[in-house]
Coordinates of C-alpha atoms and ligand atoms in Angstrom, one line a residue:
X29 CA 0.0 0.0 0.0
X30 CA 1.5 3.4 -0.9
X31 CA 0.5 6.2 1.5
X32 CA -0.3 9.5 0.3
X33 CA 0.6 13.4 2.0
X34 CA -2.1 15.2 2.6
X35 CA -2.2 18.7 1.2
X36 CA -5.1 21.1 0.8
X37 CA -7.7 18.2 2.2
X38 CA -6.3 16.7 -0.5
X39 CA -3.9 13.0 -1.2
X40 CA -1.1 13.9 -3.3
X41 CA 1.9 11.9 -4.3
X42 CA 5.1 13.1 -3.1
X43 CA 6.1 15.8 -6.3
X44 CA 9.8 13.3 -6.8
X45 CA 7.7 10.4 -7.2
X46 CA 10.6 9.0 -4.7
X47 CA 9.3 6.4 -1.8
X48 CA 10.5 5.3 1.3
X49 CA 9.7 1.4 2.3
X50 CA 7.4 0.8 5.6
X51 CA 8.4 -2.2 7.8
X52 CA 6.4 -4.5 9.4
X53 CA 8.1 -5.3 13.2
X54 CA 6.4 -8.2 13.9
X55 CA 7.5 -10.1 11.1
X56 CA 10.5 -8.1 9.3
X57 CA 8.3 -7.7 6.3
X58 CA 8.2 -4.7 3.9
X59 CA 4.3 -4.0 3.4
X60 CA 3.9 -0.2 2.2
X61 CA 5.5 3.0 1.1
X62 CA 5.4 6.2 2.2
X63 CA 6.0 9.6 0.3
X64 CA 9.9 10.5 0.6
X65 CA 8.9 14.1 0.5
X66 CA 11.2 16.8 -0.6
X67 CA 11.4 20.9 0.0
X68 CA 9.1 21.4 -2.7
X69 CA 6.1 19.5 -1.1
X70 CA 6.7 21.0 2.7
X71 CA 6.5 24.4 0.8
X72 CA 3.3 23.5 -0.7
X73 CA 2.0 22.3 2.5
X74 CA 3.0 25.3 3.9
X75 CA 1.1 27.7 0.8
X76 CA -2.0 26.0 1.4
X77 CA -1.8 26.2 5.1
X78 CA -1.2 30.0 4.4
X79 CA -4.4 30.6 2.7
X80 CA -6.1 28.5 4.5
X81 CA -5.1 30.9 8.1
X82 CA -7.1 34.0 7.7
X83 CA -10.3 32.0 7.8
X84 CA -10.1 29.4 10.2
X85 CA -7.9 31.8 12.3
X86 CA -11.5 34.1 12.2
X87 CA -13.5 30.8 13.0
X88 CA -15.7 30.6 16.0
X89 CA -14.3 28.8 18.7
X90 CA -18.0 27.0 18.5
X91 CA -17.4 26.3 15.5
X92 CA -13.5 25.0 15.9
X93 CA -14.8 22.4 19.1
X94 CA -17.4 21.1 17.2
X95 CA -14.9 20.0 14.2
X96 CA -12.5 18.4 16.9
X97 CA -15.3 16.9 19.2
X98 CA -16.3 15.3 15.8
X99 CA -12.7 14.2 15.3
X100 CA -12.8 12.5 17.7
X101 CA -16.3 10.8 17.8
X102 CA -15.2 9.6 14.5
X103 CA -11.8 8.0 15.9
X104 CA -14.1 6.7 18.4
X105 CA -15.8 4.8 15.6
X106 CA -12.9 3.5 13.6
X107 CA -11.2 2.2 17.5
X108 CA -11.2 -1.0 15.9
X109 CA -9.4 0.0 12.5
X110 CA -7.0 2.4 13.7
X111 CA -5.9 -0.1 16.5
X112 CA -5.1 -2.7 14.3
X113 CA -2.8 -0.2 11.7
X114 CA -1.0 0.7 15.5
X115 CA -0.2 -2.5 15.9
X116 CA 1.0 -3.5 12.6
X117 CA 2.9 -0.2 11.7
X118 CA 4.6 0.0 15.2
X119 CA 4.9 -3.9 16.5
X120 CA 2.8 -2.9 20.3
X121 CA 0.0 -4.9 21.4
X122 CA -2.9 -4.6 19.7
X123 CA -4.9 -5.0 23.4
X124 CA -2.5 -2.1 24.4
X125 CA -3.2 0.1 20.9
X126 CA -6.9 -0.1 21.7
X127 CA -7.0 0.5 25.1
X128 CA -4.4 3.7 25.7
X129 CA -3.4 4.8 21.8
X130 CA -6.3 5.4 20.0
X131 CA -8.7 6.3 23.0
X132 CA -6.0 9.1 23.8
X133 CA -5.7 10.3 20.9
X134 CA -9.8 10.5 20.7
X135 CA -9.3 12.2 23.7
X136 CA -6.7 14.8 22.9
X137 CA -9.1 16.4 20.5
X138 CA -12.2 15.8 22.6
X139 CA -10.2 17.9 25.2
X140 CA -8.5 20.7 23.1
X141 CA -12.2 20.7 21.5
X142 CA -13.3 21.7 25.3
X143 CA -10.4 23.4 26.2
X144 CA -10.8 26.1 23.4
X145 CA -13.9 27.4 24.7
X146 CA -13.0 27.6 28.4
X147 CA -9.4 29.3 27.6
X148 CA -9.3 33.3 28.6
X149 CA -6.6 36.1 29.0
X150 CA -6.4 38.4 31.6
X151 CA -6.3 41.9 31.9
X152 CA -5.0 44.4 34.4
X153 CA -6.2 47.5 35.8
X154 CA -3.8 49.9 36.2
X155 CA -5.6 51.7 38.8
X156 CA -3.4 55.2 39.6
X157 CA -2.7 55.6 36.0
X158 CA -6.4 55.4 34.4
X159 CA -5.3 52.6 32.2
X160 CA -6.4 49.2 31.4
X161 CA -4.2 46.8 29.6
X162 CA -5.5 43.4 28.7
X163 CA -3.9 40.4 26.7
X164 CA -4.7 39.3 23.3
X165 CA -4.1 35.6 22.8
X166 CA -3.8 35.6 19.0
X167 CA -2.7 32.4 17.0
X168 CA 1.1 32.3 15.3
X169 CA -0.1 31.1 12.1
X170 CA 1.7 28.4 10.1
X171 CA 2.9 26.1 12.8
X172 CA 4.6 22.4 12.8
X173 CA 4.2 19.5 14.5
X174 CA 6.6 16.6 14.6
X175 CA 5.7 13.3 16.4
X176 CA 8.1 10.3 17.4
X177 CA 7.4 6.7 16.5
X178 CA 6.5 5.0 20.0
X179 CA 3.1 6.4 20.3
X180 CA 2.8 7.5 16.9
X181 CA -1.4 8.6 16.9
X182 CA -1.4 9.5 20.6
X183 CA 1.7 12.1 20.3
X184 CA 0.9 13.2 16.9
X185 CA -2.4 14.1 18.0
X186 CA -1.3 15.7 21.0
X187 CA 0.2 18.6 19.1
X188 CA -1.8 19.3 16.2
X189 CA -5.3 19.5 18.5
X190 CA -3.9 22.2 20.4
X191 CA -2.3 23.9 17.4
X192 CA -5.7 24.0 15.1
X193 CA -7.6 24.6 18.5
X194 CA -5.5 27.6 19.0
X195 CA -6.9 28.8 15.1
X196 CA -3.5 27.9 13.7
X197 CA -3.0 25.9 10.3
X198 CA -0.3 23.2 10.7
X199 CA 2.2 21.4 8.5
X200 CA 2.7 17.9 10.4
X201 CA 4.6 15.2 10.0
X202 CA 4.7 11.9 11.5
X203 CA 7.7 9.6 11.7
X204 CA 8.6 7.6 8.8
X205 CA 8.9 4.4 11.2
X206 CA 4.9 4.4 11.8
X207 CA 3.2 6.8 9.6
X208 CA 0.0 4.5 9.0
X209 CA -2.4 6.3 11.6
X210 CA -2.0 10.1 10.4
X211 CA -2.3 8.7 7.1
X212 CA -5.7 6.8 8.3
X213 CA -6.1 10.5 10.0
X214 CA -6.6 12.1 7.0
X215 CA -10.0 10.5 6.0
X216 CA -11.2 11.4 9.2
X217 CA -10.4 15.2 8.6
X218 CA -12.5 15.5 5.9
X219 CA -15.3 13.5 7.0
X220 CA -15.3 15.9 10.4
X221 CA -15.0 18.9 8.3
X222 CA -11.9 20.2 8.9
X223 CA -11.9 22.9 6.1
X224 CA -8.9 22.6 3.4
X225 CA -6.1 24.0 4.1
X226 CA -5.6 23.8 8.2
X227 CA -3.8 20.5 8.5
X228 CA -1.6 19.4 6.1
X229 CA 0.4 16.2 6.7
X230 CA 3.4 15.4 4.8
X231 CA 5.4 12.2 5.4
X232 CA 9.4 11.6 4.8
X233 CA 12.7 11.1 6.4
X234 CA 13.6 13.6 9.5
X235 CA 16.8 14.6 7.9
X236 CA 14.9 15.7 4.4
X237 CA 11.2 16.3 4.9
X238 CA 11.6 17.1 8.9
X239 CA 14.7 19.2 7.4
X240 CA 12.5 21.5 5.5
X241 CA 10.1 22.3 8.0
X242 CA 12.6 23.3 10.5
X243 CA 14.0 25.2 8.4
X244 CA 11.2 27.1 6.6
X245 CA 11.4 30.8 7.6
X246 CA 7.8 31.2 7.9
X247 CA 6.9 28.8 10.2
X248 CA 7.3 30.5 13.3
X249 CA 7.1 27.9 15.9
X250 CA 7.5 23.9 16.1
X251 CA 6.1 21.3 18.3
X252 CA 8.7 18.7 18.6
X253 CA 8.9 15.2 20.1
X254 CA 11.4 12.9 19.6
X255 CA 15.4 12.0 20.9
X256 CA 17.4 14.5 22.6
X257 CA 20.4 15.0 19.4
X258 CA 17.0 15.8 17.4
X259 CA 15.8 18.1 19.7
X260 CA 19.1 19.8 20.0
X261 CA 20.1 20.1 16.4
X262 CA 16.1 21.7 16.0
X263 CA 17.1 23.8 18.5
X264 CA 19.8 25.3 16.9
X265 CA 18.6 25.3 13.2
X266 CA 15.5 27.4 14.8
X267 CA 17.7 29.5 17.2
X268 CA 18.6 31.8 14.2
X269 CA 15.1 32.7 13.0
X270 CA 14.0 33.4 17.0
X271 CA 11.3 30.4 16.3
X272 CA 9.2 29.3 18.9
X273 CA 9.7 25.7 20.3
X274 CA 8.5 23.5 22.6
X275 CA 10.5 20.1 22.9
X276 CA 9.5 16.9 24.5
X277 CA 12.7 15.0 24.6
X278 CA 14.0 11.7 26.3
X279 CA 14.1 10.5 29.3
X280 CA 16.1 8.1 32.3
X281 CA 13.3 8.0 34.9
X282 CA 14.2 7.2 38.5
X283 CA 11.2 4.5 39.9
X284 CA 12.3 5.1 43.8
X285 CA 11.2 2.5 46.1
X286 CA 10.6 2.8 49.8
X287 CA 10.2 -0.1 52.1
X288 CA 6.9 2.0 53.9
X289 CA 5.5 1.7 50.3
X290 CA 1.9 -0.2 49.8
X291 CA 4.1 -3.4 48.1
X292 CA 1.6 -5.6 46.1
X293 CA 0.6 -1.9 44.2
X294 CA 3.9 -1.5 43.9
X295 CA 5.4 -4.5 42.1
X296 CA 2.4 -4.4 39.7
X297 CA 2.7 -1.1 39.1
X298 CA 6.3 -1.0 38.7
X299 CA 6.0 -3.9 35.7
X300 CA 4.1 -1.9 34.1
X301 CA 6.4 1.4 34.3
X302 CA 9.1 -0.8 33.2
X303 CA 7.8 -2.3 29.8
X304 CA 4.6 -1.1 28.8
X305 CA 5.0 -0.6 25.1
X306 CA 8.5 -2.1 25.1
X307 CA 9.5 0.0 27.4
X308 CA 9.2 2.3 24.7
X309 CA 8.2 5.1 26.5
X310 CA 10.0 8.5 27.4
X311 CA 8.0 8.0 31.2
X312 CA 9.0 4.5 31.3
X313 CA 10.8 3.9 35.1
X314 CA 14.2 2.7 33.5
X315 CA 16.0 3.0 36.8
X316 CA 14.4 1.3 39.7
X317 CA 16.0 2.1 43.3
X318 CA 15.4 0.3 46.1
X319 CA 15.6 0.5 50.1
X320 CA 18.1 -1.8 50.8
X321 CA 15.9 -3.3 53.7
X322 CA 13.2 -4.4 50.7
X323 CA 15.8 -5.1 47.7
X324 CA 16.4 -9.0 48.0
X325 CA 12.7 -9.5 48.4
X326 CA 11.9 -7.3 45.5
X327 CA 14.5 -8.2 43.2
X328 CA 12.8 -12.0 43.6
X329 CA 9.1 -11.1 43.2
X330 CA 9.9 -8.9 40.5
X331 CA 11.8 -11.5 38.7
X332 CA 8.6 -14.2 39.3
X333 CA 6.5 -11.5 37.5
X334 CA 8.6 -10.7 34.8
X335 CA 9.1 -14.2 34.0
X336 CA 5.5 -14.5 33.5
X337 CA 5.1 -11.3 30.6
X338 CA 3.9 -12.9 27.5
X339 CA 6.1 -11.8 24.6
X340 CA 4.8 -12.2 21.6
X341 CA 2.7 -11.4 18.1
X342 CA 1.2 -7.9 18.5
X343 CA -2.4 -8.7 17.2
X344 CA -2.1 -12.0 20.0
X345 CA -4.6 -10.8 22.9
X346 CA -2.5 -12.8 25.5
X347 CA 0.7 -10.9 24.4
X348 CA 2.2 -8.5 27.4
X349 CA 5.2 -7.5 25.1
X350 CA 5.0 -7.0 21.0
X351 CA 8.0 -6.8 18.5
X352 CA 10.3 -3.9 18.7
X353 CA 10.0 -1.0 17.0
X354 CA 12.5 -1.3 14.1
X355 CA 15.7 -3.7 13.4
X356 CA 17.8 -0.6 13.9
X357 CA 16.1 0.0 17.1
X358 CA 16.7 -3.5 17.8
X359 CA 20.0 -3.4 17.7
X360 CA 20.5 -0.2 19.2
X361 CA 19.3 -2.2 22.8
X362 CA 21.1 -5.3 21.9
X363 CA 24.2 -3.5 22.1
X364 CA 23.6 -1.8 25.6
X365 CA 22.5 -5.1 26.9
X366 CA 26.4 -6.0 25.7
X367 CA 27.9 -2.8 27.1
X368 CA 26.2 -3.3 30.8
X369 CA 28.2 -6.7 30.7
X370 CA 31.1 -5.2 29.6
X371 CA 30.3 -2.6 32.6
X372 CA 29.6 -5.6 34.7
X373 CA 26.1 -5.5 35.6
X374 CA 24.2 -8.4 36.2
X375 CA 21.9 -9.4 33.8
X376 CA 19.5 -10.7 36.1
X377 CA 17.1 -12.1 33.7
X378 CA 15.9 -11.9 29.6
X379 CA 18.7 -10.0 27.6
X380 CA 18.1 -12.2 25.1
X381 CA 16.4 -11.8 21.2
X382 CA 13.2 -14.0 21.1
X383 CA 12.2 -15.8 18.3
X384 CA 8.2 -15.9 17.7
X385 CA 6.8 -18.9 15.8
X386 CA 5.7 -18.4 12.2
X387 CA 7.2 -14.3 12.7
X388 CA 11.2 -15.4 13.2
X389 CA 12.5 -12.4 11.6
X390 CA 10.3 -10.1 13.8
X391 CA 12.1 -7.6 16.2
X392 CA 11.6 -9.2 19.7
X393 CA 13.2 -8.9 23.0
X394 CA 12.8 -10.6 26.5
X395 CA 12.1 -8.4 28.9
X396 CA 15.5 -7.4 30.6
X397 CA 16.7 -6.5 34.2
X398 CA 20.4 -5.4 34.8
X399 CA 21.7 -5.4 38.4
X400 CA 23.9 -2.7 38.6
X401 CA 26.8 -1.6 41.7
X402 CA 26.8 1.8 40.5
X403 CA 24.6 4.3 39.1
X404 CA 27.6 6.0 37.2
X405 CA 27.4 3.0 34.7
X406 CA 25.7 3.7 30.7
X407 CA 23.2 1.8 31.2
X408 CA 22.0 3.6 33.8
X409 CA 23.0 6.4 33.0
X410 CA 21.6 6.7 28.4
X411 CA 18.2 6.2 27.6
X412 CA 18.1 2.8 26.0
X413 CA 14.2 2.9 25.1
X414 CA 13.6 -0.9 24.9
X415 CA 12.4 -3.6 27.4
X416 CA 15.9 -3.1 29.8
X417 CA 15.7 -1.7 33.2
X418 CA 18.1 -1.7 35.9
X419 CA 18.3 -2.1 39.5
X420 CA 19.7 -1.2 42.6
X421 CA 19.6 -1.0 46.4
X422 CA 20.0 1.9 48.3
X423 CA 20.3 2.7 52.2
X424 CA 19.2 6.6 52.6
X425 CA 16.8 9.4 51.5
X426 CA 19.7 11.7 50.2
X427 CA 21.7 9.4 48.4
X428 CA 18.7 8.2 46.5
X429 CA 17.6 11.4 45.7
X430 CA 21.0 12.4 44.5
X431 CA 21.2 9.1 42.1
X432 CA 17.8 10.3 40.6
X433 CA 19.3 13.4 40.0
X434 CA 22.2 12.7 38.9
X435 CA 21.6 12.2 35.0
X436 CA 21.4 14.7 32.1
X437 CA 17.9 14.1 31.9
X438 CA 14.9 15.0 34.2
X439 CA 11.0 13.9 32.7
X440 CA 9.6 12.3 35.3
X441 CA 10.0 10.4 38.7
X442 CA 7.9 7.9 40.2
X443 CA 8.3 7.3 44.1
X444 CA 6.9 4.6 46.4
X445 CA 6.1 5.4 50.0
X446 CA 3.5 6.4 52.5
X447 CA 5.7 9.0 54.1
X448 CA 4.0 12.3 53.7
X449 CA 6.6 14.7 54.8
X450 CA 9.3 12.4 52.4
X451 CA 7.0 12.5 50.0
X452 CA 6.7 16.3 50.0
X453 CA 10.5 16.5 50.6
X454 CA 11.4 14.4 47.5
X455 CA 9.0 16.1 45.4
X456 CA 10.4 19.3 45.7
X457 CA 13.9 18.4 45.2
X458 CA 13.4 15.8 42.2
X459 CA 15.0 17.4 39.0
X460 CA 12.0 16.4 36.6
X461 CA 8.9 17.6 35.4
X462 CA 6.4 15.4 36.8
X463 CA 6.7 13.6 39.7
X464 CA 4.1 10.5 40.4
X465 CA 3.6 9.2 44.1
X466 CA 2.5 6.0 44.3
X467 CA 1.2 5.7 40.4
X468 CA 2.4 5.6 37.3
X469 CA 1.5 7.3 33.9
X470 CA -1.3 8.7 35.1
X471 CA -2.6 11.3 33.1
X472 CA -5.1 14.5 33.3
X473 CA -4.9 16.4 29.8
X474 CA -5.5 19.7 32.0
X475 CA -2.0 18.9 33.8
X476 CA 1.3 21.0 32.7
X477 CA 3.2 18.4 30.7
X478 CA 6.9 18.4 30.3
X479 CA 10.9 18.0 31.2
X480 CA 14.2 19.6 32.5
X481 CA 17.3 19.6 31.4
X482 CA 18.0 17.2 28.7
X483 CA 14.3 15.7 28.4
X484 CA 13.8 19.4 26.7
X485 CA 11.7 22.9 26.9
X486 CA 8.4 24.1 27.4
X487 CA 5.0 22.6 28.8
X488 CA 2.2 20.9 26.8
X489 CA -1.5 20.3 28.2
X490 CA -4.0 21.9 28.9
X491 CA -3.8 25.7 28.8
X492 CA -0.1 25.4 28.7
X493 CA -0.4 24.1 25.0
X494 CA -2.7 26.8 24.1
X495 CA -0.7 29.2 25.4
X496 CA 2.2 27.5 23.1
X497 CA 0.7 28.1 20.4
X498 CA -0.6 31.4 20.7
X499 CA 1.4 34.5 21.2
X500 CA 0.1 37.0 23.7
X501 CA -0.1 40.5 22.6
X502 CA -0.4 43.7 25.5
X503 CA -3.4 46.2 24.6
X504 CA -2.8 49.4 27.4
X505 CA -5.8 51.7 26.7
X506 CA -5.9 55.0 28.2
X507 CA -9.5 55.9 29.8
Ligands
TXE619 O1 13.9 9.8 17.0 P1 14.1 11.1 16.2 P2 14.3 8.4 16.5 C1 14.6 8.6 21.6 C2 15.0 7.1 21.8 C3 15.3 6.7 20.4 C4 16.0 7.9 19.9 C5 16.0 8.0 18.4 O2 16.1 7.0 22.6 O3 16.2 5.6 20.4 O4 15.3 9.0 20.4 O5 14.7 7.8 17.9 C6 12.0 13.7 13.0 N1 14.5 17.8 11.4 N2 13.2 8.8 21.4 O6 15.4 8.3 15.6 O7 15.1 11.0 15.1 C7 11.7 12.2 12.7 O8 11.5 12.0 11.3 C8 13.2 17.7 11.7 C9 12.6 9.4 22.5 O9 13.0 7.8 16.0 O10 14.3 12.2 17.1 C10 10.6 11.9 13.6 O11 9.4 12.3 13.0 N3 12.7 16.5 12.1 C11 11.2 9.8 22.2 C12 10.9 12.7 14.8 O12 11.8 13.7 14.4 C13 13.5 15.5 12.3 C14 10.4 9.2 21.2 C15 11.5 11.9 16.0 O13 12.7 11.2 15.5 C16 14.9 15.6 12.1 C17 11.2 8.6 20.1 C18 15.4 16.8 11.6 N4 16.7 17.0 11.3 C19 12.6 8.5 20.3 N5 15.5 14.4 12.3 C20 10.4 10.4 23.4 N6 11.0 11.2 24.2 O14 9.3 10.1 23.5 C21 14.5 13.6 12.7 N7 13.3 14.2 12.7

């Protein structure tokens, strides 16, 4: 099947006629093409979106949430079709695809849709000076959005509802890896009523197609989530032409466990933060800490459970773990499970490729714990995104939270314990941008969403992405 851009409501082929092969990961197997578009098809993504700005910029916001409410009424519908191209394009569980990826990303424009009409700016009496000022929230215009490959609809989505929310047109592009739901996206558009025009998506390589929309001088500010070089080198290309960016980068999550902690919750929880989606996940709990007066006991349960994840065929209902997400990507784990032997961890258990009957050139891993003596190590210390986590003990509240903090990243942090006054102590000192207590990944759209240091800039959700995409202007009037 050859996918299509999508420019001016419109399926065009990419102008080159050049086309980029789409892998299946569950069985190795080549089973589409995508558009490898060049310069001259972001630009005419971008002239469309152009034209098409004045008007939906001058929408109703009535008018704007009703399109994405029906958005997403209509993903609703298709749950069953758009889960199944998940799972396919990307190797996850098909059970996991139709429970969190395609309900969030029916959500993201169900909420943006309601957001829209609830989002206000202030104003400010100047009293002394017989002046009121207020604030204009006024949309930038051409915008882009640029998703990853792990959560490819969810992410996607997660940008551009916000962006045409906001009355902006957007040039988008999805990864190359799993472009099969923003393609299926498309339809939907049109059938919603999306007018022509406000989002354009265009499909290619990063360092082409993503090229070109970084670089376009008139497309004054990018949504961005991916790896941390990406981010970076964005960063610098946009730098130049004072673009504004918001950047949702990787991550090396502490998961730190307390031996006051409600344990059964724990353990389940913490199998989960560990390889939902492969572990494929920038919130994933990569580096699990534990109270030394708990680890031997942990590190034996949590072995029994992990023993016990089903890896397997993505469209398999009694698969816990699909195929990986690429062979490249594949790799790219294999070798750190070979550099934290070379460090000398301990690979406690999986490490190991796993060969699926009847899919034996599909990209799958056992689920993988490292034992490590030191946090200083790689593997503790990179963002592997696969099915590899690594654990430790430790014996106080401060060296703990120093380990956590202690890596160039800081996304999120997920803590175990009934201690109150720890919990508010850890909380405030954790180097991250969201810090769970005694959860994991759970979300609320309205919450401010984002990292520090290496895991990137700026805040999405809720208000915080409207505000991204919207630049505020001063009025001062006089009376
Ligand atoms: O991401 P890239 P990749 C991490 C993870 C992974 C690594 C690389 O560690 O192993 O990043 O993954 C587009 N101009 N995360 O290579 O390259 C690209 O086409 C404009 C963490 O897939 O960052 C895709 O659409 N765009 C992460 C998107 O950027 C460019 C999720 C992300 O691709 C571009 C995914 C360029 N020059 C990977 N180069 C998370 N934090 O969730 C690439 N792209």
């Amino acid at each position: 099947m050859k996918l299509k851009n999508f420019i001016n409501g419109k399926f065009e082929n990419p102008i080159s006629n050049e086309w980029i092969d789409n892998y299946n990961p569950s069985n190795g197997e080549v089973y589409g093409q995508i558009p490898n578009s060049s310069k001259a098809d972001v630009e005419n993504a971008y002239q469309t979106a152009k034209l098409a700005f004045p008007s939906w910029s001058q929408t109703t916001f009535e008018v704007r949430s009703r399109i994405l409410i029906k958005i997403s009424e209509l993903l609703e519908t298709n749950l069953q079709r758009f889960a199944e191209a998940e799972s396919k394009d990307n190797g996850k569980p098909i059970s996991l695809a139709k429970a969190i990826d395609i309900p969030r990303a029916a959500s993201n424009f169900r909420f943006f849709g309601n957001a829209i009409t609830q989002f206000a700016s202030e104003s400010h009496e100047s009293i002394g000076q017989k002046a009121i000022n207020y604030t204009l929230r006024q949309p930038i215009g051409v915008v882009a959005c640029i998703s990853p490959w792990n959560l490819p609809l969810y992410l996607f989505t997660w940008k551009i509802a916000p962006a045409i929310a906001a009355g902006n047109c957007v040039v988008a592009k999805p990864s190359e890896i799993t472009p099969m739901t923003a393609f299926l996206l498309a339809e939907i558009l049109n059938e919603a009523g999306l007018p022509k025009g406000v989002l354009n998506i265009v499909h290619g390589l990063g360092t082409t197609t993503g090229q070109a929309i970084i670089e376009h001088p008139e497309i004054k500010a990018i949504s961005f989530t991916g790896g941390t070089s990406t981010g970076e080198h964005i960063a610098r290309v946009a730098a130049p032409m004072f673009k504004k960016l918001s950047l949702e980068l990787g991550g090396k999550n502490p998961n730190i466990i307390f031996d006051d902690c409600d344990y059964e919750d724990m353990l389940e929880t913490t199998v989960r933060s560990s390889f939902t989606n492969q572990g494929q996940i920038c919130l994933c709990g990569s580096r699990i800490f534990i109270e030394d007066t708990i680890y031997e006991k942990f590190k034996a349960d949590f072995i029994e459970k992990v023993k016990k994840l089903n890896v397997g065929h993505p469209s398999e209902n009694t698969t816990n773990i699909g195929a990986l997400v690429s062979k490249s990507h594949l790799e790219k784990v294999l070798t750190f499970i070979d550099i934290a032997k070379e460090e000398g961890g301990n690979i406690l258990f999986g490490g190991k490729k796993v060969i699926v009957k009847g899919f034996e050139n599909g990209y799958y891993l056992e689920p993988t714990i490292i034992e490590v003596e030191t946090d200083n190590c790689k593997v503790n210390q990179e963002e592997i995104f696969g099915p590899v986590v690594t654990i430790m003990s430790f014996k106080t509240e401060d060296e703990v939270l120093e380990m956590a903090n202690k890596v160039k990243y800081g996304l999120s942090a997920t803590l175990w314990t009934n201690d109150l006054k720890r919990t508010m102590r850890l909380s405030n000192k954790l180097q991250v941008g969201i810090v769970w207590v005694n959860t994991w990944m759970l979300r609320d759209l309205r919450t401010p969403f984002g990292g520090v240091k290496a895991s990137g800039v700026g805040r999405e959700g809720g208000f915080e992405a409207l505000r991204f995409f919207t630049e505020a202007k001063n009025v001062c009037i006089k009376y």
